[in-house]
Coordinates of C-alpha atoms in Angstrom, one line a residue:
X9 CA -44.6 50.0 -37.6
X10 CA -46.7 48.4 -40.7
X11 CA -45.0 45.8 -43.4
X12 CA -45.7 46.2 -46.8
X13 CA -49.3 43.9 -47.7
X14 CA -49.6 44.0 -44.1
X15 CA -52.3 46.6 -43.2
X16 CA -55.1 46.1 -41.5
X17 CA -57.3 48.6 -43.1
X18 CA -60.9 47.1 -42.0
X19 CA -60.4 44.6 -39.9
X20 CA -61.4 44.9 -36.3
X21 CA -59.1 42.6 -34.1
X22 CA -60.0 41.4 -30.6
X23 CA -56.7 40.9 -28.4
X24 CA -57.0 39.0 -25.0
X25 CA -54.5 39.3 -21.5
X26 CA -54.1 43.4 -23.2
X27 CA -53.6 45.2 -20.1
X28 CA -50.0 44.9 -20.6
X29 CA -47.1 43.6 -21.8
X30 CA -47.5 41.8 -25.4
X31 CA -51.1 42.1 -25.4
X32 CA -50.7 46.1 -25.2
X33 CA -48.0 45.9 -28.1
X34 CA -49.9 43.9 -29.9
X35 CA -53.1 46.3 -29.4
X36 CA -50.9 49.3 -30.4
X37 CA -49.4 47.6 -33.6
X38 CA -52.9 46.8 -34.6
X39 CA -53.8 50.3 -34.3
X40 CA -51.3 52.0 -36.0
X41 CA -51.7 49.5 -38.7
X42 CA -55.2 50.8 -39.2
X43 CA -57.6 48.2 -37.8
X44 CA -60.3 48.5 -35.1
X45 CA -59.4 47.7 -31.9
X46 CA -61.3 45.7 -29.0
X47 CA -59.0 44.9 -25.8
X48 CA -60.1 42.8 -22.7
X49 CA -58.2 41.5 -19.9
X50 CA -59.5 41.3 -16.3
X51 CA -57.6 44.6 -15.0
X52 CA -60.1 46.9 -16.8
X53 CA -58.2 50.3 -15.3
X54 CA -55.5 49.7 -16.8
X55 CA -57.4 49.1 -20.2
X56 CA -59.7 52.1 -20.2
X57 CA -56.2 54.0 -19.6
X58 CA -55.0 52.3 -23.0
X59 CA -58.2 53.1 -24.5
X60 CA -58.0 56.3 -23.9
X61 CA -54.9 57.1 -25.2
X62 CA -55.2 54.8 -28.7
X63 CA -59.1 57.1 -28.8
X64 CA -57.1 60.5 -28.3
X65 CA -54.8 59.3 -31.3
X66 CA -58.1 58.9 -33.7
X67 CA -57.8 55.3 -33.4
X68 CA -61.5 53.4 -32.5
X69 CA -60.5 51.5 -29.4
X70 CA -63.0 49.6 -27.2
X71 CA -61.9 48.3 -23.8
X72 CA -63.7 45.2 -22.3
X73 CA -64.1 43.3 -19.2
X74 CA -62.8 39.5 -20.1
X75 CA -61.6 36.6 -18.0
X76 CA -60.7 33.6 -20.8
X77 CA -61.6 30.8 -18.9
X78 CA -65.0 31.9 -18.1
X79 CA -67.2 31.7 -21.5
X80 CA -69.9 33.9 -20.3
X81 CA -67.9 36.5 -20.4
X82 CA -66.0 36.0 -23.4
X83 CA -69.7 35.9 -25.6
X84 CA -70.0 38.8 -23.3
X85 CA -66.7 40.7 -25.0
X86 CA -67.6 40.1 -28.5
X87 CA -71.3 40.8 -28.1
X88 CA -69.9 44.5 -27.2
X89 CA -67.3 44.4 -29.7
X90 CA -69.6 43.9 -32.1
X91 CA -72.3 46.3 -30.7
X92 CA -69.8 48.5 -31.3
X93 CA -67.6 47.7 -34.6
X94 CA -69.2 44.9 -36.1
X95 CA -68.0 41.5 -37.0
X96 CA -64.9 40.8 -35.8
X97 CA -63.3 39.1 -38.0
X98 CA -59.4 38.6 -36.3
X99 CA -58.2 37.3 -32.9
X100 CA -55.5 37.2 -30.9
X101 CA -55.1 35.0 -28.3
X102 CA -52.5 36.6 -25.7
X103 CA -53.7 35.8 -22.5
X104 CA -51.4 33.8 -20.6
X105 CA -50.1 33.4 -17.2
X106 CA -47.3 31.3 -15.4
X107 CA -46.5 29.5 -12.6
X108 CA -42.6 28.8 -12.1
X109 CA -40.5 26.5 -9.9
X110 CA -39.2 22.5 -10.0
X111 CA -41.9 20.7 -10.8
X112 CA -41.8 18.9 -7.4
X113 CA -42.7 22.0 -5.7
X114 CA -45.1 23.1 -8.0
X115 CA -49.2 21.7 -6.9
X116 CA -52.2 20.9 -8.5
X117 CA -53.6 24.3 -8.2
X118 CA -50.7 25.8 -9.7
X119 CA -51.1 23.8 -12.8
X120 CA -54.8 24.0 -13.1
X121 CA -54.2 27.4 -12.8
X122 CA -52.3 28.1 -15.8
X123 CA -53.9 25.3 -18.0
X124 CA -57.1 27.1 -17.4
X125 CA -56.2 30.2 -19.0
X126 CA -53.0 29.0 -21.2
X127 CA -54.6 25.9 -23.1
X128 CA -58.7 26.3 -21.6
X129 CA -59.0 30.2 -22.1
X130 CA -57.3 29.7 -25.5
X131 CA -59.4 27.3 -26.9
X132 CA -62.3 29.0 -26.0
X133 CA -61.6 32.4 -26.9
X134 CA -60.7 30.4 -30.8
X135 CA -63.7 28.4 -30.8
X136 CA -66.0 31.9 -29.7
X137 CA -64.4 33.7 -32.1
X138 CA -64.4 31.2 -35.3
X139 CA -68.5 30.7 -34.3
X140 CA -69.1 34.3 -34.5
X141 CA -66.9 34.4 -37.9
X142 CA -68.6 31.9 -39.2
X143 CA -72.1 33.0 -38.7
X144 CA -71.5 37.1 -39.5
X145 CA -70.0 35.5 -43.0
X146 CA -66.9 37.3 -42.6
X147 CA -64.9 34.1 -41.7
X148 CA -63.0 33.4 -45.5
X149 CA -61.4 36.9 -44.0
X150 CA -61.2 35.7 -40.8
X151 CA -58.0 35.5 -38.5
X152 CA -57.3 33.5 -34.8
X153 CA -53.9 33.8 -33.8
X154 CA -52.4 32.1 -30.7
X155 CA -49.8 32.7 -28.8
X156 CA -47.7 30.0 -27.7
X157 CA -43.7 30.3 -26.6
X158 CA -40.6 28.3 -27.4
X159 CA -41.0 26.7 -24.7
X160 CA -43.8 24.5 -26.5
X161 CA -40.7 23.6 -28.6
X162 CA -38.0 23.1 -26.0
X163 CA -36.9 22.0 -22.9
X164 CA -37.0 24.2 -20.5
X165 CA -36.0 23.2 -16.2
X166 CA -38.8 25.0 -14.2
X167 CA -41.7 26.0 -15.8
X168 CA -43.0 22.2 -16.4
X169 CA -46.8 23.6 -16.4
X170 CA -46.0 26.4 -18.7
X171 CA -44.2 24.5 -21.4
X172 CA -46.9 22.2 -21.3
X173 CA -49.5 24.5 -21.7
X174 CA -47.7 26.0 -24.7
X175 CA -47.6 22.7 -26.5
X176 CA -51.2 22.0 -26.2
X177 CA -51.4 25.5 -27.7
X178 CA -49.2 25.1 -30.8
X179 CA -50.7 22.0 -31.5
X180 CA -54.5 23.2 -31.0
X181 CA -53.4 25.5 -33.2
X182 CA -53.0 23.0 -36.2
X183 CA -56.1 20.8 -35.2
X184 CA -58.3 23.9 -35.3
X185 CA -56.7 25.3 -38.4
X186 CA -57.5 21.9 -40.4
X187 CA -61.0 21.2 -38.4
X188 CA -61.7 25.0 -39.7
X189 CA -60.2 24.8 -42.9
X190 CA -63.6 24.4 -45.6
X191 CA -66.0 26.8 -43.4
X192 CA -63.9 28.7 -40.4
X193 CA -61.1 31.2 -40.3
X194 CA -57.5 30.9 -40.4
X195 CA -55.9 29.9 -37.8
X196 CA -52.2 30.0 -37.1
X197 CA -49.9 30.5 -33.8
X198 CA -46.5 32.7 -32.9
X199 CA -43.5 31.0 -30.8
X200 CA -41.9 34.2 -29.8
X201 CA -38.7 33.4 -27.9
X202 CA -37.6 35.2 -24.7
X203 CA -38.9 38.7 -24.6
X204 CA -37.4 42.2 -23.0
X205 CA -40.0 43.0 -20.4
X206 CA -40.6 43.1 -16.6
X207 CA -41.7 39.8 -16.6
X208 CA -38.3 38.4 -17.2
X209 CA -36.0 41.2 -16.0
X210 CA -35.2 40.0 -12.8
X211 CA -34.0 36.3 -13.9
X212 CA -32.2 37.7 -16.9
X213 CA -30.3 40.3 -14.4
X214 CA -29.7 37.0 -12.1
X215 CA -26.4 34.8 -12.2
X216 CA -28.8 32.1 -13.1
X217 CA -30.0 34.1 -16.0
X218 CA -26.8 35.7 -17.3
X219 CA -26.1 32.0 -18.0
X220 CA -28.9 31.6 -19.7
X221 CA -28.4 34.9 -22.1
X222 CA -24.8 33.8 -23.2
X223 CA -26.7 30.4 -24.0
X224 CA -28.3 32.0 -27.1
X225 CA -26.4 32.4 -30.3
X226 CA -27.0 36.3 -30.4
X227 CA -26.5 36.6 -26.9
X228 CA -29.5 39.1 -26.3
X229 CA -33.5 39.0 -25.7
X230 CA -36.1 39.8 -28.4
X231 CA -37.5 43.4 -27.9
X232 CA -41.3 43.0 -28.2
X233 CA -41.3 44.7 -31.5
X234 CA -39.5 41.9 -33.5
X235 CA -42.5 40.6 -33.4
X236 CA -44.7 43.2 -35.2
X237 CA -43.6 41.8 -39.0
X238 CA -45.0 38.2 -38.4
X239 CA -48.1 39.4 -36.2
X240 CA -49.5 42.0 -38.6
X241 CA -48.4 39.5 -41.6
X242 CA -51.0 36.8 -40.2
X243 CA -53.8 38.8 -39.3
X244 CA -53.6 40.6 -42.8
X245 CA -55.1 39.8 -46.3
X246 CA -51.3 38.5 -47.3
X247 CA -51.8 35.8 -45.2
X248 CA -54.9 34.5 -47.2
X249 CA -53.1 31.0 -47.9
X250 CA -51.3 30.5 -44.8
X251 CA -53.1 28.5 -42.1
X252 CA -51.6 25.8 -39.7
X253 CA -48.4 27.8 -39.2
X254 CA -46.6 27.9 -36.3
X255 CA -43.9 30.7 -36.7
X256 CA -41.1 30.9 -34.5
X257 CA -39.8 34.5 -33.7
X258 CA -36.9 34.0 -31.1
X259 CA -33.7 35.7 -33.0
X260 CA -32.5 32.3 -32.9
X261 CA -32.8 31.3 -29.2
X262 CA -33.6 27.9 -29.6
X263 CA -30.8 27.0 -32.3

């Protein structure tokens, strides 16, 4: 799918957590919409298999070895990316990981866990990327995109750590944009709400969960390409004046 003023003709966008799920969509969308594509996540199979395929369609795909919370490796990604493509001048900050359960069952490691790669790994994937922008020259063009949930937004019983991490992320997401705004790229975040996928299956197909679906005005989950219009919109040229943004893409969920 592509949106009208919403190519990507040129740009070369790094995606992290793209082994599967949204970080895959969003590597495919990107493709098709004619950028460059670098994709790291720590299950590097699975990305050469991705790779592969996106190469075999005559679209320039690099796959990477990257854990976000360990900044060696990601000035390792984008020192290949670049070896590779040149600049990169858009991001996408996917990776993310949860840990679920009341929050008096939950322990320290758990949320250490996820704020490491949910608030830490995004931060400084954003700050890696925006130093690289800024010293190639290519950051006026340039693009960081983080994912947060509207769960940052909303209460939601059980995933305490999660939510939490979210927040900091949609509100990192403003701090950076203005900190950024005279010399670094734009910077702006997606709430998606709750997505069709394997991750979620198996509470939505619960008693628990059926609850939850009748909960939302529409009744239903997002599929993960209701998402394509806003993601492709803010990595493109047409989003030249929009920075700071936090756009929430939940079919109305959290009404």
């Amino acid at each position: 799918m592509t949106v009208a003023g919403s190519r990507l003709d040129g740009r070369t966008v790094l995606i992290t957590g793209a082994s599967g799920g949204l970080g895959e969509h969003f590597a495919r969308i990107c493709a098709t919409a004619g950028a460059r594509v670098v994709i790291g996540a720590r299950r590097t199979e699975r990305l050469e298999t991705i790779a592969a395929e996106l190469e075999g369609q005559g679209q320039p795909t690099l796959a990477i070895p990257l854990d976000v919370t360990d900044p060696a490796t990601i000035a390792a990604a984008f020192d290949a990316a670049e070896a590779r493509f040149g600049p990169v001048d858009s991001v996408i900050a996917n990776a993310g990981v949860e840990k679920s359960g009341p929050a008096l069952t939950l322990t320290a490691e758990d949320f250490d866990a996820v704020f490491s790669v949910n608030a830490k790994g995004v931060f400084l994937t954003a700050c890696e990327a925006a130093r690289r922008m800024i010293a190639a020259g290519v950051a006026e063009r340039g693009r960081v995109l983080l994912v947060s949930s509207i769960t940052a937004h909303s209460v939601a019983p059980g995933i305490a750590p999660y939510s939490a991490s979210k927040a900091a992320v949609s509100h990192m997401g403003r701090l950076l944009a203005r900190e950024w705004a005279r010399t670094g790229p734009n910077v702006n975040c997606i709430s998606p709400g709750y997505i069709a996928s394997d991750m979620v299956a198996d509470w939505f197909a619960s008693e628990g969960g059926q609850r939850h679906l009748k909960s939302f005005p529409r009744r239903r989950l997002v599929e993960e390409d209701g998402l394509d219009g806003a993601v492709l919109y803010l990595l493109s040229d047409a989003a030249k004046n929009t920075t700071g943004a936090d756009l929430t893409v939940d079919d109305g969920q959290s009404l």
